[in-house]
Amino acid sequence: MSDISRAEVAVVACAELFRGDGEIVVSPMGFIPSLGARLARLTFEPDLLLSDGEAYLMTPDAVVEGWQPFRKVLDTVVPRGKRHVVMGANQIDGEGNQNISAIGDHSQPKKQLLGVRGGPGNTANHRTSYWVPRHGKRVFVDQVDVVSGVGYARAREAGLRHHDVHRVVTNLGVLDFGGEDHAPRLLSVHPGVSVDEVVEATSFPLSTGGVTETRLPTESELLLIRTSLDPKSLRDKEVPS
Amino acid sequence: MADKRMTPDEIVAELEDGMTIGIGGWGSRRKPMALVRAILRSPVKDLTVVSYGGPDVGLLASAGKLKHLVFGFVTLDTIPYDPWFSRARESGSITVTEYDEGVFGTGLSAAAQRLPFLPTRAGLGSGVMDLNPSLRTVRSPYDDAEELLAVPALKLDAAFVHLNRADARGNAQYLGPDPYFDELFALAADKCYVSTEKIVETAELTEAGPVQSLLLSRMLVTGVAETPNGAHFTTAVPDYGRDERFQRHYAASAKDLDAWPEFVDRFLSGDEAHYQKAVAEFGESA
């Protein structure tokens, strides 16, 4: 097995988000993060609970192992914090604020998006990561227009004691906010991507000391992705090579 | 013994201009669409709508019924954005109170429990606070002294929900996997109106599903309307799933102001029977 695609690297980077999570609910929004969650569950994090995005907790072979309707998620699962969500992001800024609500002035937006959805509650209560399939300056902005997911400076100001924005996985690399005073830093670039390329595609300054190359899938991970998790290669539609 | 059966038009005739209406379901799932269509036909206006929004919000905006929206999201699920909601927002024709999904539910819970507010951590530090400057925080009186958001009760004049089965007295049952927040909408409202796929004898309710599926007790329900296929084009599983082809047609028509009058003429210009007939013909044309 070779010719590893960019999408397959991204799937593994998403799987790595959940390393060490143990027996908690993972809620991946989007196709690549959901492949990553299932891959992690099948390999190094066998105790993860997988949400189907609706009312069920499902094993990787689609056996229902729990009931988790939306009201239960918002009343207990989110506030209890036994959850790691991977949300999308229309905008992310250098403090880790995320926007999926609207672009422009909120009273009459240039572009209405979904609304803040669960971003405020997720970031106030449990670990949150983000997935960005097209890394560019339109997404990685100086300042988000509406704060849906709460970033580090605001969390500190609001006294959010359970705030935990973990990482951002993109089609180019992996970022986090683990620099000095939660400064954004580039952790790794995917094979074939240069550090300069990522810096160029990001509006805010990125710390780039200690950047590594995102790890490749192992032979057995590739086999799982290609034959069991995504035999139709839908992953390549979300992240072309 | 109260028989609470009403028609959708009779239910909507009880609304007044400027009321605050809660609409159950979630996104493009189990929305009381027959009741929404009855609002579209009625003269009622200037509504404040409280909804985990789907096409209910878009359609009410399209007909100019919507003045203010309380929401955490509006989405058609398989289509991310509702074009009519986008147009209403981007033209500034409606005002909004934007909440986090959990803050929204907390507000309904406060109203359901007849409390002025309930505390939550969700929303702190986020745009929810920036965009709603009237929101207040409250400090825990215990040793942790945590500062929390005090979510004001989201009181509703009326709630509309759609459930799979009901009896004539208003006991109502969901048969799908998720009750959504329909019980909270009912409890938060002065009056709750239920549309249902089928009105059955009371004894049949527990034949169709476990007693836990009886979501609403008749003491919460003011009126019940039998509206077969009444959640169309949203889901009402297990009775039917979402009509994805129709939803795509709705979204494409809503996106194009030149195409919209044709959609209105074909589907929304008559009563519910006219709508269902037009939908059946649309289905046959596939």
Short mmCIF file of C-alpha atoms in Angstrom, two decimals:
data_model
loop_
_atom_site.label_atom_id
_atom_site.label_comp_id
_atom_site.label_asym_id
_atom_site.label_seq_id
_atom_site.Cartn_x
_atom_site.Cartn_y
_atom_site.Cartn_z
CA MET A 1 0.00 0.00 0.00
CA SER A 2 1.40 3.30 -1.01
CA ASP A 3 0.43 6.46 -2.89
CA ILE A 4 -0.98 7.83 0.33
CA SER A 5 -3.40 10.64 -0.46
CA ARG A 6 -3.73 14.00 1.26
CA ALA A 7 -7.23 12.98 2.40
CA GLU A 8 -5.81 9.87 4.09
CA VAL A 9 -3.25 11.98 5.95
CA ALA A 10 -6.06 14.31 7.05
CA VAL A 11 -8.12 11.36 8.29
CA VAL A 12 -5.21 10.18 10.43
CA ALA A 13 -4.63 13.72 11.74
CA CYS A 14 -8.30 13.81 12.75
CA ALA A 15 -7.99 10.39 14.39
CA GLU A 16 -5.02 11.72 16.37
CA LEU A 17 -7.29 14.42 17.83
CA PHE A 18 -8.88 11.72 19.97
CA ARG A 19 -5.71 10.06 21.26
CA GLY A 20 -6.02 9.74 25.02
CA ASP A 21 -9.73 10.64 25.13
CA GLY A 22 -10.82 7.27 26.55
CA GLU A 23 -14.47 6.58 27.27
CA ILE A 24 -16.14 9.81 26.12
CA VAL A 25 -18.54 10.77 23.33
CA VAL A 26 -16.92 12.04 20.16
CA SER A 27 -19.05 14.18 17.86
CA PRO A 28 -17.31 14.71 14.56
CA MET A 29 -19.03 17.18 12.21
CA GLY A 30 -18.05 16.51 8.62
CA PHE A 31 -16.94 13.45 6.72
CA ILE A 32 -13.15 13.45 7.23
CA PRO A 33 -13.45 13.97 11.03
CA SER A 34 -16.01 11.16 11.23
CA LEU A 35 -13.64 8.83 9.38
CA GLY A 36 -10.94 9.91 11.84
CA ALA A 37 -13.15 9.18 14.84
CA ARG A 38 -14.04 5.72 13.56
CA LEU A 39 -10.41 5.00 12.75
CA ALA A 40 -9.35 6.01 16.27
CA ARG A 41 -12.13 3.85 17.75
CA LEU A 42 -10.99 0.85 15.68
CA THR A 43 -7.33 1.27 16.57
CA PHE A 44 -5.77 3.16 19.47
CA GLU A 45 -8.89 4.46 21.31
CA PRO A 46 -11.22 1.44 21.53
CA ASP A 47 -13.36 2.92 24.33
CA LEU A 48 -14.58 5.98 22.40
CA LEU A 49 -18.33 6.41 22.08
CA LEU A 50 -19.35 7.37 18.54
CA SER A 51 -22.32 9.65 17.96
CA ASP A 52 -24.16 9.16 14.68
CA GLY A 53 -25.02 12.86 14.69
CA GLU A 54 -28.63 12.04 15.47
CA ALA A 55 -30.15 10.10 18.35
CA TYR A 56 -27.84 7.09 18.56
CA LEU A 57 -24.46 6.04 19.87
CA MET A 58 -23.12 3.49 17.41
CA THR A 59 -20.28 0.98 17.29
CA PRO A 60 -18.10 1.14 14.13
CA ASP A 61 -20.09 -1.76 12.68
CA ALA A 62 -23.32 0.19 13.21
CA VAL A 63 -24.67 -1.57 16.30
CA VAL A 64 -26.69 0.83 18.46
CA GLU A 65 -25.18 1.01 21.95
CA GLY A 66 -26.90 4.08 23.34
CA TRP A 67 -29.69 6.65 23.07
CA GLN A 68 -28.58 10.24 22.88
CA PRO A 69 -31.30 12.57 21.56
CA PHE A 70 -30.51 16.26 21.09
CA ARG A 71 -32.08 17.32 24.36
CA LYS A 72 -29.93 14.87 26.32
CA VAL A 73 -26.84 16.18 24.54
CA LEU A 74 -27.58 19.77 25.53
CA ASP A 75 -28.91 19.03 29.05
CA THR A 76 -26.21 16.64 30.21
CA VAL A 77 -23.64 15.40 27.70
CA VAL A 78 -22.28 18.85 26.87
CA PRO A 79 -22.41 20.27 30.43
CA ARG A 80 -20.93 17.08 31.92
CA GLY A 81 -17.99 17.52 29.59
CA LYS A 82 -17.57 13.87 28.64
CA ARG A 83 -17.39 14.83 24.99
CA HIS A 84 -14.96 15.94 22.30
CA VAL A 85 -16.58 17.71 19.35
CA VAL A 86 -14.94 18.53 16.03
CA MET A 87 -16.75 21.50 14.54
CA GLY A 88 -16.36 23.19 11.16
CA ALA A 89 -15.38 26.85 10.95
CA ASN A 90 -16.15 29.61 8.48
CA GLN A 91 -13.63 31.82 10.30
CA ILE A 92 -10.96 31.22 12.97
CA ASP A 93 -8.73 33.92 14.43
CA GLY A 94 -5.39 33.92 16.23
CA GLU A 95 -6.98 33.71 19.67
CA GLY A 96 -8.89 30.58 18.70
CA ASN A 97 -12.29 32.21 18.28
CA GLN A 98 -14.46 30.45 15.69
CA ASN A 99 -17.38 31.77 13.64
CA ILE A 100 -20.17 29.81 11.96
CA SER A 101 -22.87 32.43 12.56
CA ALA A 102 -22.66 35.24 10.00
CA ILE A 103 -20.14 37.23 7.96
CA GLY A 104 -20.13 41.00 8.34
CA ASP A 105 -22.29 43.15 10.59
CA HIS A 106 -24.58 40.84 12.55
CA SER A 107 -27.60 43.16 12.34
CA GLN A 108 -27.54 42.87 8.55
CA PRO A 109 -24.90 40.33 7.59
CA LYS A 110 -23.21 40.16 4.22
CA LYS A 111 -23.63 36.41 4.43
CA GLN A 112 -25.91 34.61 6.86
CA LEU A 113 -24.43 31.28 7.94
CA LEU A 114 -25.87 28.63 10.26
CA GLY A 115 -26.03 30.59 13.51
CA VAL A 116 -23.76 30.06 16.52
CA ARG A 117 -25.25 26.55 17.00
CA GLY A 118 -23.54 24.75 19.90
CA GLY A 119 -20.19 26.53 19.63
CA PRO A 120 -20.57 28.71 22.74
CA GLY A 121 -21.68 25.78 24.92
CA ASN A 122 -19.16 23.32 23.51
CA THR A 123 -16.19 25.60 24.12
CA ALA A 124 -17.46 26.50 27.62
CA ASN A 125 -17.86 22.89 28.66
CA HIS A 126 -15.55 20.41 26.98
CA ARG A 127 -12.78 19.76 24.51
CA THR A 128 -13.40 21.22 21.07
CA SER A 129 -11.38 20.88 17.86
CA TYR A 130 -11.95 22.29 14.39
CA TRP A 131 -11.73 20.89 10.89
CA VAL A 132 -11.06 23.19 7.91
CA PRO A 133 -10.96 21.44 4.52
CA ARG A 134 -9.73 24.55 2.65
CA HIS A 135 -6.99 26.35 4.54
CA GLY A 136 -6.87 29.99 3.40
CA LYS A 137 -6.98 33.60 4.52
CA ARG A 138 -10.77 33.75 4.22
CA VAL A 139 -11.00 31.22 7.04
CA PHE A 140 -7.90 32.09 9.08
CA VAL A 141 -8.67 35.77 9.73
CA ASP A 142 -7.33 38.50 12.03
CA GLN A 143 -10.61 38.69 13.91
CA VAL A 144 -13.80 36.67 13.50
CA ASP A 145 -17.01 38.64 12.82
CA VAL A 146 -19.15 36.73 15.35
CA VAL A 147 -17.74 34.58 18.15
CA SER A 148 -19.44 31.19 18.11
CA GLY A 149 -16.68 28.98 19.54
CA VAL A 150 -14.89 30.89 22.30
CA GLY A 151 -11.12 31.38 22.04
CA TYR A 152 -8.49 31.58 24.76
CA ALA A 153 -8.48 35.31 25.64
CA ARG A 154 -12.24 35.50 25.92
CA ALA A 155 -12.43 32.25 27.88
CA ARG A 156 -9.98 33.60 30.43
CA GLU A 157 -11.89 36.87 30.71
CA ALA A 158 -15.20 35.03 31.17
CA GLY A 159 -13.69 32.62 33.71
CA LEU A 160 -14.48 29.51 31.68
CA ARG A 161 -12.85 26.82 33.80
CA HIS A 162 -13.59 23.94 31.40
CA HIS A 163 -12.46 25.69 28.22
CA ASP A 164 -10.30 23.42 26.05
CA VAL A 165 -9.78 24.26 22.39
CA HIS A 166 -7.55 21.42 21.35
CA ARG A 167 -6.40 21.60 17.72
CA VAL A 168 -7.30 22.70 14.23
CA VAL A 169 -6.79 20.16 11.45
CA THR A 170 -6.79 21.46 7.87
CA ASN A 171 -6.01 20.16 4.41
CA LEU A 172 -2.50 21.59 4.85
CA GLY A 173 -1.51 20.81 8.41
CA VAL A 174 -2.31 20.82 12.12
CA LEU A 175 -2.41 23.92 14.37
CA ASP A 176 -2.99 24.53 18.04
CA PHE A 177 -2.96 27.40 20.53
CA GLY A 178 -0.16 26.06 22.68
CA GLY A 179 2.39 28.81 22.15
CA GLU A 180 3.33 31.41 24.70
CA ASP A 181 0.17 32.91 26.21
CA HIS A 182 -1.88 30.58 23.95
CA ALA A 183 -0.34 31.94 20.77
CA PRO A 184 -1.27 29.97 17.64
CA ARG A 185 1.40 27.63 16.36
CA LEU A 186 1.83 25.28 13.49
CA LEU A 187 2.38 21.76 14.82
CA SER A 188 2.80 19.85 11.59
CA VAL A 189 2.48 20.13 7.83
CA HIS A 190 1.11 17.32 5.71
CA PRO A 191 3.59 15.59 3.37
CA GLY A 192 4.15 17.76 0.29
CA VAL A 193 3.14 20.99 2.06
CA SER A 194 5.72 23.60 3.05
CA VAL A 195 5.67 25.67 6.22
CA ASP A 196 5.73 28.83 4.08
CA GLU A 197 2.61 27.67 2.24
CA VAL A 198 0.67 27.43 5.50
CA VAL A 199 2.01 30.74 6.83
CA GLU A 200 1.05 32.36 3.52
CA ALA A 201 -2.51 30.97 3.79
CA THR A 202 -3.00 32.29 7.34
CA SER A 203 -3.80 35.96 8.16
CA PHE A 204 -2.46 35.90 11.72
CA PRO A 205 1.16 35.15 12.69
CA LEU A 206 1.90 31.49 13.33
CA SER A 207 4.69 30.23 15.52
CA THR A 208 6.64 27.71 13.43
CA GLY A 209 9.38 26.53 15.75
CA GLY A 210 9.37 22.74 15.97
CA VAL A 211 7.06 22.01 13.06
CA THR A 212 7.07 18.33 12.11
CA GLU A 213 5.57 16.40 9.24
CA THR A 214 2.10 14.99 9.94
CA ARG A 215 2.47 11.28 10.47
CA LEU A 216 1.50 8.90 7.68
CA PRO A 217 -1.15 6.23 8.12
CA THR A 218 0.20 2.81 9.00
CA GLU A 219 -0.40 -0.13 6.66
CA SER A 220 -3.25 -1.38 8.82
CA GLU A 221 -4.80 2.09 9.10
CA LEU A 222 -4.69 2.45 5.31
CA LEU A 223 -6.35 -0.91 4.92
CA LEU A 224 -9.13 0.12 7.30
CA ILE A 225 -9.68 3.46 5.54
CA ARG A 226 -9.64 2.02 2.03
CA THR A 227 -11.53 -1.24 2.47
CA SER A 228 -13.77 -0.76 5.46
CA LEU A 229 -14.37 2.90 6.41
CA ASP A 230 -14.51 4.58 2.98
CA PRO A 231 -14.35 2.04 0.14
CA LYS A 232 -15.89 4.57 -2.30
CA SER A 233 -13.12 7.13 -1.61
CA LEU A 234 -15.57 9.90 -0.75
CA ARG A 235 -12.70 11.36 1.29
CA ASP A 236 -11.05 12.55 -1.92
CA LYS A 237 -14.05 14.78 -2.66
CA GLU A 238 -13.58 16.66 0.61
CA VAL A 239 -9.80 16.86 0.29
CA PRO A 240 -8.45 16.47 -3.23
CA SER A 241 -4.83 15.40 -3.44
CA MET B 1 -64.90 14.77 28.13
CA ALA B 2 -63.04 17.23 25.95
CA ASP B 3 -62.69 16.52 22.27
CA LYS B 4 -59.84 18.81 21.20
CA ARG B 5 -59.89 18.08 17.50
CA MET B 6 -59.48 21.22 15.39
CA THR B 7 -58.51 22.01 11.82
CA PRO B 8 -55.19 23.78 11.14
CA ASP B 9 -57.12 26.89 10.09
CA GLU B 10 -59.13 26.87 13.34
CA ILE B 11 -55.88 26.62 15.29
CA VAL B 12 -54.25 29.50 13.45
CA ALA B 13 -57.42 31.59 13.87
CA GLU B 14 -56.62 31.62 17.59
CA LEU B 15 -53.35 33.48 16.97
CA GLU B 16 -53.12 37.25 17.25
CA ASP B 17 -50.77 39.69 15.56
CA GLY B 18 -47.49 40.13 17.42
CA MET B 19 -47.67 36.86 19.36
CA THR B 20 -44.64 34.79 20.32
CA ILE B 21 -44.93 31.33 18.75
CA GLY B 22 -42.68 28.36 19.51
CA ILE B 23 -42.26 25.79 16.76
CA GLY B 24 -41.09 22.28 17.70
CA GLY B 25 -38.88 19.86 15.79
CA TRP B 26 -35.25 20.46 14.90
CA GLY B 27 -33.80 21.78 11.63
CA SER B 28 -35.66 20.04 8.82
CA ARG B 29 -37.06 17.37 11.13
CA ARG B 30 -40.62 16.82 12.41
CA LYS B 31 -41.74 20.36 11.83
CA PRO B 32 -45.48 21.11 12.11
CA MET B 33 -45.50 22.22 8.48
CA ALA B 34 -49.28 21.91 7.94
CA LEU B 35 -49.73 24.45 10.75
CA VAL B 36 -46.99 26.65 9.28
CA ARG B 37 -48.79 26.51 5.92
CA ALA B 38 -52.02 27.51 7.71
CA ILE B 39 -50.19 30.57 9.09
CA LEU B 40 -49.08 31.43 5.55
CA ARG B 41 -52.77 31.43 4.45
CA SER B 42 -53.94 33.49 7.43
CA PRO B 43 -53.90 37.26 7.96
CA VAL B 44 -51.82 36.98 11.17
CA LYS B 45 -48.61 39.04 11.15
CA ASP B 46 -45.66 40.43 13.12
CA LEU B 47 -44.89 37.10 14.77
CA THR B 48 -41.95 36.45 17.05
CA VAL B 49 -40.92 32.89 16.28
CA VAL B 50 -38.87 30.71 18.64
CA SER B 51 -37.42 27.75 16.77
CA TYR B 52 -34.57 25.33 16.29
CA GLY B 53 -35.03 26.54 12.77
CA GLY B 54 -35.64 24.75 9.51
CA PRO B 55 -37.94 25.50 6.57
CA ASP B 56 -40.61 26.72 9.02
CA VAL B 57 -38.51 29.84 9.48
CA GLY B 58 -37.79 30.28 5.77
CA LEU B 59 -41.43 29.93 4.74
CA LEU B 60 -42.69 32.32 7.43
CA ALA B 61 -40.04 34.83 6.31
CA SER B 62 -41.06 34.38 2.66
CA ALA B 63 -44.62 35.41 3.48
CA GLY B 64 -43.62 38.38 5.64
CA LYS B 65 -45.09 36.78 8.77
CA LEU B 66 -41.86 36.91 10.71
CA LYS B 67 -40.88 40.02 12.65
CA HIS B 68 -38.40 38.62 15.14
CA LEU B 69 -36.67 35.25 15.41
CA VAL B 70 -35.18 33.61 18.49
CA PHE B 71 -32.81 30.90 17.26
CA GLY B 72 -29.55 29.02 17.63
CA PHE B 73 -29.44 27.90 14.00
CA VAL B 74 -31.49 27.69 10.85
CA THR B 75 -30.67 24.79 8.52
CA LEU B 76 -32.32 22.32 6.17
CA ASP B 77 -29.81 19.64 7.37
CA THR B 78 -28.92 18.14 3.99
CA ILE B 79 -28.86 21.68 2.55
CA PRO B 80 -26.89 23.88 4.96
CA TYR B 81 -28.69 27.20 4.51
CA ASP B 82 -32.35 28.15 4.00
CA PRO B 83 -32.37 30.75 1.18
CA TRP B 84 -35.38 32.66 2.52
CA PHE B 85 -33.85 32.98 5.97
CA SER B 86 -30.59 34.18 4.39
CA ARG B 87 -32.49 36.75 2.34
CA ALA B 88 -34.43 38.01 5.38
CA ARG B 89 -31.23 38.40 7.38
CA GLU B 90 -29.11 39.91 4.62
CA SER B 91 -31.83 42.43 3.73
CA GLY B 92 -32.31 43.32 7.38
CA SER B 93 -36.06 42.68 7.17
CA ILE B 94 -36.21 40.73 10.46
CA THR B 95 -34.59 41.17 13.85
CA VAL B 96 -33.10 38.26 15.76
CA THR B 97 -32.12 37.02 19.19
CA GLU B 98 -29.29 34.58 18.52
CA TYR B 99 -28.62 32.00 21.23
CA ASP B 100 -26.46 28.94 21.59
CA GLU B 101 -28.51 25.72 21.17
CA GLY B 102 -28.15 24.95 24.86
CA VAL B 103 -28.93 28.52 25.97
CA PHE B 104 -32.10 28.30 23.89
CA GLY B 105 -33.12 25.06 25.64
CA THR B 106 -32.25 26.56 29.02
CA GLY B 107 -34.61 29.49 28.30
CA LEU B 108 -37.39 27.05 27.41
CA SER B 109 -36.67 25.03 30.57
CA ALA B 110 -36.95 28.17 32.71
CA ALA B 111 -40.34 28.97 31.18
CA ALA B 112 -41.42 25.33 31.55
CA GLN B 113 -40.53 25.42 35.26
CA ARG B 114 -42.19 28.84 35.73
CA LEU B 115 -38.84 30.33 36.77
CA PRO B 116 -37.61 33.80 35.75
CA PHE B 117 -34.27 32.38 34.60
CA LEU B 118 -31.97 29.39 34.81
CA PRO B 119 -28.18 29.47 34.98
CA THR B 120 -25.85 27.96 32.43
CA ARG B 121 -22.20 28.17 31.49
CA ALA B 122 -22.97 28.13 27.75
CA GLY B 123 -22.79 31.50 26.04
CA LEU B 124 -20.24 33.13 28.37
CA GLY B 125 -17.42 34.75 26.46
CA SER B 126 -19.19 34.24 23.13
CA GLY B 127 -21.04 36.39 20.63
CA VAL B 128 -24.25 35.45 22.44
CA MET B 129 -23.24 37.96 25.13
CA ASP B 130 -22.09 40.64 22.64
CA LEU B 131 -25.25 40.39 20.55
CA ASN B 132 -27.70 40.35 23.45
CA PRO B 133 -26.58 43.14 25.78
CA SER B 134 -29.66 42.73 27.99
CA LEU B 135 -28.41 39.31 29.17
CA ARG B 136 -27.27 39.22 32.79
CA THR B 137 -24.96 36.94 34.71
CA VAL B 138 -25.40 35.51 38.19
CA ARG B 139 -22.73 34.40 40.63
CA SER B 140 -23.02 31.06 42.38
CA PRO B 141 -23.74 31.72 46.08
CA TYR B 142 -21.69 28.63 46.99
CA ASP B 143 -17.97 28.20 47.52
CA ASP B 144 -17.16 27.84 43.82
CA ALA B 145 -18.48 31.40 43.20
CA GLU B 146 -18.66 30.65 39.48
CA GLU B 147 -20.18 33.37 37.36
CA LEU B 148 -22.90 31.97 35.10
CA LEU B 149 -25.26 33.23 32.44
CA ALA B 150 -28.80 33.81 33.77
CA VAL B 151 -30.93 32.83 30.78
CA PRO B 152 -34.32 34.57 30.88
CA ALA B 153 -37.39 32.36 30.53
CA LEU B 154 -38.47 31.98 26.91
CA LYS B 155 -42.21 32.27 27.47
CA LEU B 156 -44.43 31.44 24.51
CA ASP B 157 -47.98 32.52 23.76
CA ALA B 158 -48.46 29.36 21.72
CA ALA B 159 -46.45 26.30 20.72
CA PHE B 160 -46.90 24.23 17.54
CA VAL B 161 -45.52 20.69 17.43
CA HIS B 162 -45.99 17.72 15.11
CA LEU B 163 -46.18 14.18 16.54
CA ASN B 164 -46.78 10.81 14.95
CA ARG B 165 -49.97 9.83 16.80
CA ALA B 166 -52.48 11.46 19.13
CA ASP B 167 -55.90 10.78 20.52
CA ALA B 168 -58.83 13.18 20.25
CA ARG B 169 -58.22 14.48 23.77
CA GLY B 170 -54.65 15.55 22.99
CA ASN B 171 -52.46 12.78 24.36
CA ALA B 172 -49.65 12.70 21.82
CA GLN B 173 -46.92 10.25 20.90
CA TYR B 174 -43.64 10.30 18.97
CA LEU B 175 -42.55 7.07 17.28
CA GLY B 176 -39.17 8.19 15.94
CA PRO B 177 -35.84 8.10 17.78
CA ASP B 178 -35.80 11.70 19.03
CA PRO B 179 -38.43 13.68 20.95
CA TYR B 180 -36.47 16.87 20.20
CA PHE B 181 -37.57 19.68 22.55
CA ASP B 182 -41.30 19.39 21.87
CA GLU B 183 -42.24 18.77 25.49
CA LEU B 184 -40.35 21.89 26.57
CA PHE B 185 -42.08 23.96 23.87
CA ALA B 186 -45.45 22.69 25.15
CA LEU B 187 -44.58 23.46 28.77
CA ALA B 188 -43.18 26.91 27.93
CA ALA B 189 -46.39 27.95 26.15
CA ASP B 190 -49.75 29.22 27.36
CA LYS B 191 -51.37 27.08 24.67
CA CYS B 192 -49.93 24.11 22.78
CA TYR B 193 -51.35 22.90 19.49
CA VAL B 194 -50.42 19.49 18.12
CA SER B 195 -50.64 18.36 14.53
CA THR B 196 -50.42 14.62 14.06
CA GLU B 197 -50.13 12.05 11.32
CA LYS B 198 -53.12 10.18 12.68
CA ILE B 199 -55.69 10.52 15.44
CA VAL B 200 -56.30 7.10 17.01
CA GLU B 201 -58.21 5.61 19.92
CA THR B 202 -56.39 6.10 23.22
CA ALA B 203 -55.83 2.33 23.57
CA GLU B 204 -53.98 2.25 20.25
CA LEU B 205 -51.26 4.59 21.50
CA THR B 206 -49.60 2.00 23.71
CA GLU B 207 -50.07 -0.63 21.02
CA ALA B 208 -47.94 1.44 18.64
CA GLY B 209 -45.06 2.14 20.99
CA PRO B 210 -43.84 1.93 24.59
CA VAL B 211 -45.57 4.13 27.14
CA GLN B 212 -42.44 6.31 27.23
CA SER B 213 -43.24 7.41 23.68
CA LEU B 214 -46.33 9.27 24.96
CA LEU B 215 -44.51 12.59 25.00
CA LEU B 216 -47.36 15.00 25.72
CA SER B 217 -50.15 14.53 28.20
CA ARG B 218 -53.50 16.05 27.22
CA MET B 219 -53.24 18.49 30.13
CA LEU B 220 -50.60 20.31 28.07
CA VAL B 221 -52.55 20.33 24.80
CA THR B 222 -55.14 22.89 23.73
CA GLY B 223 -55.96 21.52 20.30
CA VAL B 224 -55.05 18.61 18.04
CA ALA B 225 -55.27 18.50 14.25
CA GLU B 226 -55.03 15.37 12.12
CA THR B 227 -52.71 16.31 9.24
CA PRO B 228 -51.51 13.23 7.32
CA ASN B 229 -48.10 13.97 5.75
CA GLY B 230 -48.34 17.17 7.76
CA ALA B 231 -44.60 17.45 8.44
CA HIS B 232 -43.83 17.29 4.71
CA PHE B 233 -41.19 18.01 3.43
CA THR B 234 -39.39 17.50 6.75
CA THR B 235 -39.00 14.09 8.41
CA ALA B 236 -41.65 12.34 10.49
CA VAL B 237 -39.92 8.99 10.92
CA PRO B 238 -41.00 6.20 11.05
CA ASP B 239 -44.05 7.41 9.07
CA TYR B 240 -41.80 8.95 6.40
CA GLY B 241 -38.38 10.46 5.91
CA ARG B 242 -37.51 13.84 4.47
CA ASP B 243 -38.64 14.46 0.88
CA GLU B 244 -35.16 15.39 -0.31
CA ARG B 245 -36.20 15.98 -3.91
CA PHE B 246 -38.93 18.36 -2.82
CA GLN B 247 -36.61 20.07 -0.36
CA ARG B 248 -34.10 20.66 -3.18
CA HIS B 249 -36.94 22.10 -5.27
CA TYR B 250 -37.95 24.38 -2.38
CA ALA B 251 -34.37 25.59 -1.88
CA ALA B 252 -33.77 26.16 -5.59
CA SER B 253 -37.06 28.08 -5.92
CA ALA B 254 -36.38 30.08 -2.77
CA LYS B 255 -32.96 31.05 -4.06
CA ASP B 256 -34.36 32.57 -7.24
CA LEU B 257 -36.93 35.35 -6.84
CA ASP B 258 -38.06 34.80 -10.44
CA ALA B 259 -38.80 31.14 -9.73
CA TRP B 260 -40.48 31.66 -6.35
CA PRO B 261 -43.96 32.79 -7.57
CA GLU B 262 -44.27 29.53 -9.50
CA PHE B 263 -43.53 27.55 -6.33
CA VAL B 264 -46.14 29.57 -4.43
CA ASP B 265 -48.75 29.13 -7.18
CA ARG B 266 -48.18 25.44 -7.45
CA PHE B 267 -47.92 24.49 -3.77
CA LEU B 268 -48.97 27.30 -1.43
CA SER B 269 -51.88 29.04 -3.15
CA GLY B 270 -54.57 26.70 -1.84
CA ASP B 271 -55.46 24.80 1.31
CA GLU B 272 -53.63 21.81 2.83
CA ALA B 273 -55.49 19.35 0.56
CA HIS B 274 -54.33 21.37 -2.46
CA TYR B 275 -50.76 21.26 -1.14
CA GLN B 276 -50.83 17.49 -0.61
CA LYS B 277 -52.30 16.92 -4.08
CA ALA B 278 -49.63 19.10 -5.67
CA VAL B 279 -46.94 17.25 -3.69
CA ALA B 280 -48.31 13.89 -4.88
CA GLU B 281 -48.19 15.12 -8.48
CA PHE B 282 -44.66 16.42 -7.95
CA GLY B 283 -43.71 12.96 -6.64
CA GLU B 284 -45.19 11.25 -9.68
CA SER B 285 -43.26 13.55 -12.01
CA ALA B 286 -39.94 12.19 -10.74
#
